[in-house]
Short mmCIF file of C-alpha atoms and ligand atoms in Angstrom, two decimals:
data_model
loop_
_atom_site.label_atom_id
_atom_site.label_comp_id
_atom_site.label_asym_id
_atom_site.label_seq_id
_atom_site.Cartn_x
_atom_site.Cartn_y
_atom_site.Cartn_z
CA UNK A 1 -0.03 -0.06 -0.03
CA UNK A 2 1.42 3.30 -1.07
CA UNK A 3 0.33 6.82 -0.38
CA UNK A 4 1.72 9.93 -2.14
CA UNK A 5 1.95 13.41 -0.53
CA UNK A 6 0.99 16.24 -2.86
CA UNK A 7 0.40 19.89 -2.47
CA UNK A 8 1.81 23.25 -3.65
CA UNK A 9 5.37 24.22 -2.71
CA UNK A 10 5.87 25.53 0.90
CA UNK A 11 2.64 24.06 2.41
CA UNK A 12 4.55 21.64 4.60
CA UNK A 13 4.93 18.46 2.59
CA UNK A 14 8.49 17.64 3.48
CA UNK A 15 7.88 18.68 7.06
CA UNK A 16 5.12 16.10 7.15
CA UNK A 17 7.29 13.47 5.49
CA UNK A 18 10.05 14.04 8.00
CA UNK A 19 7.74 13.88 10.92
CA UNK A 20 6.43 10.57 9.67
CA UNK A 21 9.91 9.30 9.16
CA UNK A 22 10.84 10.41 12.62
CA UNK A 23 7.88 8.89 14.29
CA UNK A 24 9.83 7.02 16.89
CA UNK A 25 6.71 6.21 18.77
CA UNK A 26 6.03 3.57 16.17
CA UNK A 27 8.09 0.58 17.04
CA UNK A 28 11.61 -0.23 18.07
CA UNK A 29 11.49 -3.53 16.15
CA UNK A 30 10.73 -2.03 12.81
CA UNK A 31 11.61 1.52 12.59
CA UNK A 32 10.70 3.72 9.68
CA UNK A 33 13.22 3.24 6.97
CA UNK A 34 13.87 5.66 4.28
CA UNK A 35 14.32 3.85 1.00
CA UNK A 36 15.00 6.89 -1.08
CA UNK A 37 15.10 10.51 0.02
CA UNK A 38 11.44 10.93 -0.74
CA UNK A 39 10.21 7.38 -0.05
CA UNK A 40 9.66 5.79 3.30
CA UNK A 41 7.82 2.96 5.06
CA UNK A 42 5.76 3.86 8.08
CA UNK A 43 4.24 1.33 10.54
CA UNK A 44 0.47 1.13 11.07
CA UNK A 45 -0.02 1.78 14.80
CA UNK A 46 -1.99 -1.04 16.39
CA UNK A 47 -2.15 -1.66 20.21
CA UNK A 48 -3.43 -5.18 19.55
CA UNK A 49 0.09 -6.11 18.49
CA UNK A 50 1.52 -5.27 21.89
CA UNK A 51 -1.21 -7.44 23.49
CA UNK A 52 -0.35 -10.31 21.25
CA UNK A 53 3.28 -9.94 21.93
CA UNK A 54 2.69 -10.23 25.72
CA UNK A 55 0.56 -13.34 25.19
CA UNK A 56 2.74 -15.19 22.60
CA UNK A 57 6.28 -13.93 23.49
CA UNK A 58 7.55 -14.22 19.93
CA UNK A 59 11.07 -13.65 18.68
CA UNK A 60 9.84 -10.61 16.67
CA UNK A 61 6.86 -8.49 16.00
CA UNK A 62 6.19 -6.91 12.66
CA UNK A 63 3.50 -4.29 12.27
CA UNK A 64 1.61 -3.60 8.99
CA UNK A 65 3.20 -0.84 6.94
CA UNK A 66 2.26 1.80 4.49
CA UNK A 67 4.72 3.31 1.93
CA UNK A 68 4.81 7.09 1.81
CA UNK A 69 6.17 9.01 -1.08
CA UNK A 70 6.75 12.77 -1.00
CA UNK A 71 5.76 14.01 -4.46
CA UNK A 72 7.30 17.45 -4.48
CA UNK A 73 7.21 19.78 -7.50
CA UNK A 74 3.63 20.06 -8.45
CA UNK A 75 3.03 23.48 -9.68
CA UNK A 76 0.69 25.31 -11.93
CA UNK A 77 1.31 24.04 -15.47
CA UNK A 78 2.63 20.64 -14.36
CA UNK A 79 0.21 18.80 -16.66
CA UNK A 80 1.75 20.53 -19.58
CA UNK A 81 5.12 19.38 -18.48
CA UNK A 82 6.17 22.59 -16.58
CA UNK A 83 8.74 22.10 -13.91
CA UNK A 84 9.19 18.37 -13.72
CA UNK A 85 5.45 18.17 -14.04
CA UNK A 86 4.92 14.98 -16.01
CA UNK A 87 7.43 12.95 -14.07
CA UNK A 88 5.57 13.80 -10.82
CA UNK A 89 2.23 12.94 -12.27
CA UNK A 90 3.65 9.60 -13.23
CA UNK A 91 4.72 9.11 -9.60
CA UNK A 92 1.20 9.85 -8.42
CA UNK A 93 -0.20 7.29 -10.76
CA UNK A 94 1.58 4.58 -8.89
CA UNK A 95 0.03 5.38 -5.52
CA UNK A 96 -3.12 3.93 -3.91
CA UNK A 97 -4.11 7.07 -2.23
CA UNK A 98 -3.30 10.79 -2.21
CA UNK A 99 -2.44 12.83 0.91
CA UNK A 100 -3.17 16.37 -0.23
CA UNK A 101 -1.50 18.88 2.12
CA UNK A 102 -3.14 22.33 2.28
CA UNK A 103 -1.63 25.29 3.98
CA UNK A 104 -4.07 26.52 6.59
CA UNK A 105 -1.70 28.50 8.73
CA UNK A 106 -0.75 32.14 8.61
CA UNK A 107 2.99 32.90 8.93
CA UNK A 108 4.58 35.84 7.19
CA UNK A 109 7.98 34.22 7.48
CA UNK A 110 6.89 31.37 5.22
CA UNK A 111 6.39 32.58 1.61
CA UNK A 112 3.32 31.42 -0.22
CA UNK A 113 3.77 30.70 -4.00
CA UNK A 114 0.82 32.95 -4.80
CA UNK A 115 1.52 35.59 -2.21
CA UNK A 116 -1.58 34.85 -0.09
CA UNK A 117 -2.98 32.10 2.14
CA UNK A 118 -6.03 30.55 0.39
CA UNK A 119 -6.16 26.77 0.85
CA UNK A 120 -9.28 26.54 -1.37
CA UNK A 121 -7.39 28.17 -4.23
CA UNK A 122 -4.39 26.03 -3.61
CA UNK A 123 -6.53 22.89 -3.62
CA UNK A 124 -8.05 23.95 -6.97
CA UNK A 125 -4.67 24.64 -8.49
CA UNK A 126 -3.46 21.11 -7.72
CA UNK A 127 -6.81 19.59 -8.61
CA UNK A 128 -6.86 21.26 -12.03
CA UNK A 129 -3.31 19.90 -12.93
CA UNK A 130 -4.51 16.41 -11.92
CA UNK A 131 -7.82 16.80 -13.77
CA UNK A 132 -6.08 17.95 -16.93
CA UNK A 133 -3.98 14.76 -16.87
CA UNK A 134 -7.14 12.67 -16.45
CA UNK A 135 -8.75 14.66 -19.31
CA UNK A 136 -5.93 13.53 -21.56
CA UNK A 137 -6.58 9.92 -20.56
CA UNK A 138 -10.28 10.13 -21.15
CA UNK A 139 -9.90 11.91 -24.55
CA UNK A 140 -7.58 9.12 -25.74
CA UNK A 141 -10.02 6.58 -24.67
CA UNK A 142 -12.87 8.38 -26.36
CA UNK A 143 -10.94 8.37 -29.63
CA UNK A 144 -10.48 4.55 -29.33
CA UNK A 145 -14.12 3.95 -28.45
CA UNK A 146 -15.67 6.27 -31.04
CA UNK A 147 -15.71 3.86 -34.03
CA UNK A 148 -17.22 0.91 -32.16
CA UNK A 149 -19.85 3.17 -30.77
CA UNK A 150 -20.72 4.51 -34.21
CA UNK A 151 -21.07 1.04 -35.66
CA UNK A 152 -23.79 0.53 -33.13
CA UNK A 153 -22.21 -1.83 -30.67
CA UNK A 154 -24.27 -1.54 -27.55
CA UNK A 155 -21.56 -2.04 -25.03
CA UNK A 156 -19.34 0.51 -26.75
CA UNK A 157 -22.16 3.02 -26.85
CA UNK A 158 -22.69 2.63 -23.21
CA UNK A 159 -18.97 3.11 -22.58
CA UNK A 160 -18.86 6.08 -24.87
CA UNK A 161 -21.62 7.80 -23.00
CA UNK A 162 -19.84 7.26 -19.69
CA UNK A 163 -16.61 8.63 -21.17
CA UNK A 164 -18.36 11.65 -22.45
CA UNK A 165 -19.83 12.23 -19.00
CA UNK A 166 -16.37 11.98 -17.40
CA UNK A 167 -14.98 14.41 -19.98
CA UNK A 168 -17.75 16.95 -19.23
CA UNK A 169 -17.17 16.56 -15.47
CA UNK A 170 -13.41 16.99 -15.72
CA UNK A 171 -13.80 20.04 -17.96
CA UNK A 172 -16.12 21.58 -15.37
CA UNK A 173 -13.42 21.19 -12.73
CA UNK A 174 -14.68 18.05 -11.06
CA UNK A 175 -12.44 15.24 -10.01
CA UNK A 176 -13.43 11.72 -11.28
CA UNK A 177 -14.20 10.59 -7.77
CA UNK A 178 -16.85 13.28 -7.55
CA UNK A 179 -18.57 12.54 -10.84
CA UNK A 180 -21.86 10.68 -10.33
CA UNK A 181 -21.64 7.34 -12.10
CA UNK A 182 -23.41 4.15 -11.35
CA UNK A 183 -21.36 1.70 -9.19
CA UNK A 184 -21.32 -1.19 -11.62
CA UNK A 185 -20.47 1.10 -14.57
CA UNK A 186 -17.69 2.57 -12.51
CA UNK A 187 -16.13 -0.81 -11.83
CA UNK A 188 -16.48 -1.69 -15.50
CA UNK A 189 -15.44 1.36 -17.37
CA UNK A 190 -13.93 3.87 -14.97
CA UNK A 191 -11.70 1.97 -12.54
CA UNK A 192 -9.62 0.19 -15.19
CA UNK A 193 -8.53 3.65 -16.55
CA UNK A 194 -6.75 4.39 -13.36
CA UNK A 195 -7.59 8.11 -13.23
CA UNK A 196 -5.42 10.08 -10.79
CA UNK A 197 -8.44 12.06 -9.55
CA UNK A 198 -10.34 8.81 -8.88
CA UNK A 199 -7.84 7.79 -6.21
CA UNK A 200 -9.06 8.15 -2.61
CA UNK A 201 -7.86 11.41 -1.11
CA UNK A 202 -7.08 12.54 2.37
CA UNK A 203 -6.89 16.35 2.78
CA UNK A 204 -4.42 17.31 5.40
CA UNK A 205 -5.10 20.84 6.76
CA UNK A 206 -1.77 22.03 8.05
CA UNK A 207 -2.62 24.42 10.88
CA UNK A 208 -0.79 26.31 13.56
CA UNK A 209 -0.27 24.92 16.90
CA UNK A 210 -3.22 26.76 18.45
CA UNK A 211 -5.65 25.34 15.94
CA UNK A 212 -4.40 21.69 16.26
CA UNK A 213 -7.48 20.60 18.22
CA UNK A 214 -10.34 22.56 16.80
CA UNK A 215 -9.13 23.66 13.42
CA UNK A 216 -9.78 27.16 12.05
CA UNK A 217 -11.73 29.09 9.45
CA UNK A 218 -9.55 27.72 6.58
CA UNK A 219 -10.33 24.21 7.67
CA UNK A 220 -14.06 24.95 7.70
CA UNK A 221 -13.83 26.17 4.13
CA UNK A 222 -12.07 22.99 3.12
CA UNK A 223 -14.60 20.69 4.77
CA UNK A 224 -17.41 22.51 3.09
CA UNK A 225 -15.76 22.35 -0.34
CA UNK A 226 -15.04 18.61 -0.22
CA UNK A 227 -18.24 17.30 1.28
CA UNK A 228 -19.39 15.83 -2.02
CA UNK A 229 -16.11 14.17 -2.66
CA UNK A 230 -15.35 10.74 -1.33
CA UNK A 231 -12.66 12.18 0.91
CA UNK A 232 -11.40 12.57 4.44
CA UNK A 233 -10.21 15.74 6.12
CA UNK A 234 -7.56 15.64 8.81
CA UNK A 235 -6.38 18.62 10.88
CA UNK A 236 -2.67 18.48 11.68
CA UNK A 237 -0.21 21.01 13.06
CA UNK A 238 2.58 19.64 10.95
CA UNK A 239 5.29 21.96 12.19
CA UNK A 240 4.91 21.25 15.82
CA UNK A 241 4.23 17.53 15.13
CA UNK A 242 7.66 17.39 13.44
CA UNK A 243 9.35 18.96 16.38
CA UNK A 244 7.63 16.49 18.76
CA UNK A 245 8.52 13.51 16.50
CA UNK A 246 12.20 14.32 16.96
CA UNK A 247 12.03 13.82 20.72
CA UNK A 248 13.64 10.49 21.70
CA UNK A 249 11.66 9.84 24.81
CA UNK A 250 8.06 8.52 24.51
CA UNK A 251 6.84 10.12 27.80
CA UNK A 252 8.29 13.44 26.76
CA UNK A 253 6.56 13.28 23.39
CA UNK A 254 3.30 12.38 25.07
CA UNK A 255 3.74 15.36 27.39
CA UNK A 256 4.19 17.80 24.61
CA UNK A 257 1.21 16.42 22.74
CA UNK A 258 -0.96 16.83 25.81
CA UNK A 259 0.30 20.29 26.09
CA UNK A 260 -1.29 21.24 22.82
CA UNK A 261 -4.36 19.22 23.69
CA UNK A 262 -3.69 16.15 21.57
CA UNK A 263 -4.03 12.38 22.77
CA UNK A 264 -1.92 10.86 20.05
CA UNK A 265 0.72 11.84 17.50
CA UNK A 266 -0.44 13.09 14.12
CA UNK A 267 1.53 10.34 12.38
CA UNK A 268 -0.62 7.75 14.08
CA UNK A 269 -3.88 9.54 13.26
CA UNK A 270 -2.79 9.99 9.68
CA UNK A 271 -1.92 6.42 9.11
CA UNK A 272 -5.09 5.07 10.71
CA UNK A 273 -7.20 7.51 8.62
CA UNK A 274 -5.38 6.50 5.42
CA UNK A 275 -6.08 2.86 6.24
CA UNK A 276 -9.72 3.55 6.68
CA UNK A 277 -9.87 5.59 3.46
CA UNK A 278 -8.39 2.68 1.57
CA UNK A 279 -10.87 0.25 3.01
CA UNK A 280 -8.16 -1.87 4.54
CA UNK A 281 -8.24 -4.01 7.71
CA UNK A 282 -5.80 -6.13 9.61
CA UNK A 283 -5.43 -9.71 10.26
CA UNK A 284 -2.67 -11.33 12.35
CA UNK A 285 -0.42 -14.38 12.31
CA UNK A 286 0.78 -15.26 15.67
CA UNK A 287 3.46 -17.87 15.99
CA UNK A 288 6.41 -18.12 18.45
CA UNK A 289 8.77 -17.06 15.78
CA UNK A 290 6.78 -14.07 14.71
CA UNK A 291 3.68 -12.07 15.49
CA UNK A 292 2.74 -10.02 12.53
CA UNK A 293 0.01 -7.76 11.28
CA UNK A 294 -1.07 -8.03 7.62
CA UNK A 295 -3.13 -5.72 5.54
CA UNK A 296 -6.08 -6.90 3.51
CA UNK A 297 -9.12 -5.22 1.81
CA UNK A 298 -12.33 -5.20 3.74
CA UNK A 299 -14.39 -8.05 2.28
CA UNK A 300 -11.39 -10.24 1.32
CA UNK A 301 -11.74 -14.05 1.39
CA UNK A 302 -9.37 -16.41 3.34
CA UNK A 303 -7.44 -17.37 0.21
CA UNK A 304 -7.05 -13.68 -0.69
CA UNK A 305 -5.73 -13.02 2.76
CA UNK A 306 -3.31 -15.90 2.40
CA UNK A 307 -2.20 -14.37 -0.88
CA UNK A 308 -1.01 -11.34 0.98
CA UNK A 309 1.68 -13.48 2.56
CA UNK A 310 2.53 -15.40 -0.57
CA UNK A 311 0.79 -16.11 -3.84
CA UNK A 312 1.56 -19.83 -3.32
CA UNK A 313 -0.49 -19.78 -0.12
CA UNK A 314 -3.40 -18.52 -2.13
CA UNK A 315 -2.94 -20.96 -5.05
CA UNK A 316 -2.56 -24.00 -2.76
CA UNK A 317 -5.17 -22.83 -0.11
CA UNK A 318 -6.87 -25.73 1.69
CA UNK A 319 -8.26 -24.09 4.82
CA UNK A 320 -7.73 -21.51 7.48
CA UNK A 321 -7.83 -21.87 11.20
CA UNK A 322 -9.30 -18.68 12.63
CA UNK A 323 -9.37 -17.16 16.06
CA UNK A 324 -11.02 -13.96 16.81
CA UNK A 325 -8.71 -11.51 18.53
CA UNK A 326 -11.04 -11.04 21.45
CA UNK A 327 -11.04 -14.86 22.06
CA UNK A 328 -7.30 -15.09 21.83
CA UNK A 329 -7.00 -12.39 24.50
CA UNK A 330 -9.83 -13.89 26.63
CA UNK A 331 -8.35 -17.41 26.70
CA UNK A 332 -4.70 -16.44 26.49
CA UNK A 333 -3.22 -19.03 24.11
CA UNK A 334 -4.16 -21.00 21.02
CA UNK A 335 -4.32 -24.17 22.98
CA UNK A 336 -6.81 -22.71 25.47
CA UNK A 337 -8.90 -21.28 22.63
CA UNK A 338 -8.96 -24.69 21.08
CA UNK A 339 -10.06 -26.27 24.37
CA UNK A 340 -12.84 -23.80 24.56
CA UNK A 341 -13.98 -24.74 21.13
CA UNK A 342 -13.40 -21.17 19.85
CA UNK A 343 -11.05 -21.95 17.01
CA UNK A 344 -12.93 -22.24 13.69
CA UNK A 345 -11.85 -24.03 10.56
CA UNK A 346 -12.84 -22.04 7.49
CA UNK A 347 -12.80 -22.78 3.80
CA UNK A 348 -12.43 -20.75 0.64
CA UNK A 349 -15.58 -18.75 1.04
CA UNK A 350 -14.71 -17.29 4.44
CA UNK A 351 -14.69 -13.54 4.64
CA UNK A 352 -11.84 -12.22 6.78
CA UNK A 353 -12.81 -10.09 9.81
CA UNK A 354 -10.61 -7.31 11.23
CA UNK A 355 -8.44 -8.76 14.03
CA UNK A 356 -8.66 -12.35 12.90
CA UNK A 357 -5.73 -14.40 13.88
CA UNK A 358 -5.15 -16.79 11.00
CA UNK A 359 -3.23 -19.95 10.33
CA UNK A 360 -3.34 -21.21 6.74
CA UNK A 361 -3.05 -24.78 5.54
CA UNK A 362 -2.08 -25.14 1.93
CA UNK A 363 -0.59 -27.50 -0.67
CA UNK A 364 2.66 -26.56 -2.33
P1 GDP B 401 6.98 21.77 1.11
O1 GDP B 401 7.55 22.68 0.01
O2 GDP B 401 5.48 21.67 0.85
O3 GDP B 401 7.67 20.50 1.27
O4 GDP B 401 7.04 22.64 2.44
P2 GDP B 401 8.10 22.44 3.70
O5 GDP B 401 7.74 21.22 4.47
O6 GDP B 401 9.47 22.51 3.16
O7 GDP B 401 7.64 23.69 4.51
C1 GDP B 401 7.90 25.04 4.01
C2 GDP B 401 8.14 25.99 5.18
O8 GDP B 401 6.99 26.05 6.00
C3 GDP B 401 9.23 25.50 6.07
O9 GDP B 401 10.03 26.67 6.46
C4 GDP B 401 8.55 24.88 7.26
O10 GDP B 401 9.32 25.05 8.43
C5 GDP B 401 7.28 25.80 7.34
N1 GDP B 401 6.17 25.03 7.89
C6 GDP B 401 5.74 23.83 7.61
N2 GDP B 401 4.67 23.47 8.41
C7 GDP B 401 4.47 24.59 9.20
C8 GDP B 401 3.43 24.79 10.18
O11 GDP B 401 2.58 24.05 10.49
N3 GDP B 401 3.48 26.10 10.67
C9 GDP B 401 4.46 26.98 10.37
N4 GDP B 401 4.35 28.23 10.92
N5 GDP B 401 5.35 26.76 9.49
C10 GDP B 401 5.38 25.63 8.86
#
């Protein structure tokens, strides 16, 4: 799972990236690792892992992770190749979700590219670049579909109509995710085209320290503007969060957070929100060698969950032994869960639930 940070220059993208990469609160076993200067892996915070660690006492604990890429350099004109525009847009295409940072803080010392603070305008500037790119995609597809539609092929006509609707929407400044299209048609004709503005988006309102808890007027504008989009809005004081993330000591960090009225670090909140946005859930494997959290789509079947570990597990899937997290905690060990008759043996149709502790049987 990969999320890309976008936004105009000077809104706090790299500060956010650094605060995530510094999030020492995460785990000593699997610290954030920076793969490239703008690419990092961050742990999905999950208190259930600690509980499982206590009960199983494994050699190691591995949390689920999300890859974060800082996509700097999006500016007005990027879709026409200005700056390093096209390259950056290519990077965005590879992500599963977009973290769109908006400057919602006043600070005369930090220059704004347009000279004044207006997060709504900023959002539009970025959106327009992304929409223009998607417009190119849809226009190409329309060219290809045209002939088949003209010769009267029913399916092609339907597709053509949907593409036209997308084109109109994009031209009117709408993102693909906000264009009203029937769910089945979307799955058939829209999703395969991998539009940038169809990706789930999380708007991160970067506020000053004093607005970290309740937001401010800029945040309200953004919330109002995106209410028809399938999007989430998160208020973060990125600057102060970055300072806090640098502190070595957990207690100290917690104290500073409480000082500004927060219960948990922004990094944790952000990752959890992104997870929800992407419709992901967690299942666990819990052996003496390793306790580990795995990421799987809500609604995934047992073989699909096995496939997250290894494609061979999915291909050769026979069955899964499943324990609900609550039962594991209640009875304290796999053996005791079995004794209590709470271990269930599930087949190919089983739909994985969040927190399931799974053990797969498979042919190789
Ligand atoms: P980027 O160009 O979007 O990556 O922006 P940066 O992260 O480099 O931030 C630009 C400038 O804004 C830097 O000087 C940061 O220290 C400052 N900055 C970032 N976040 C905040 C914030 O929440 N409040 C204030 N006052 N300054 C911030």
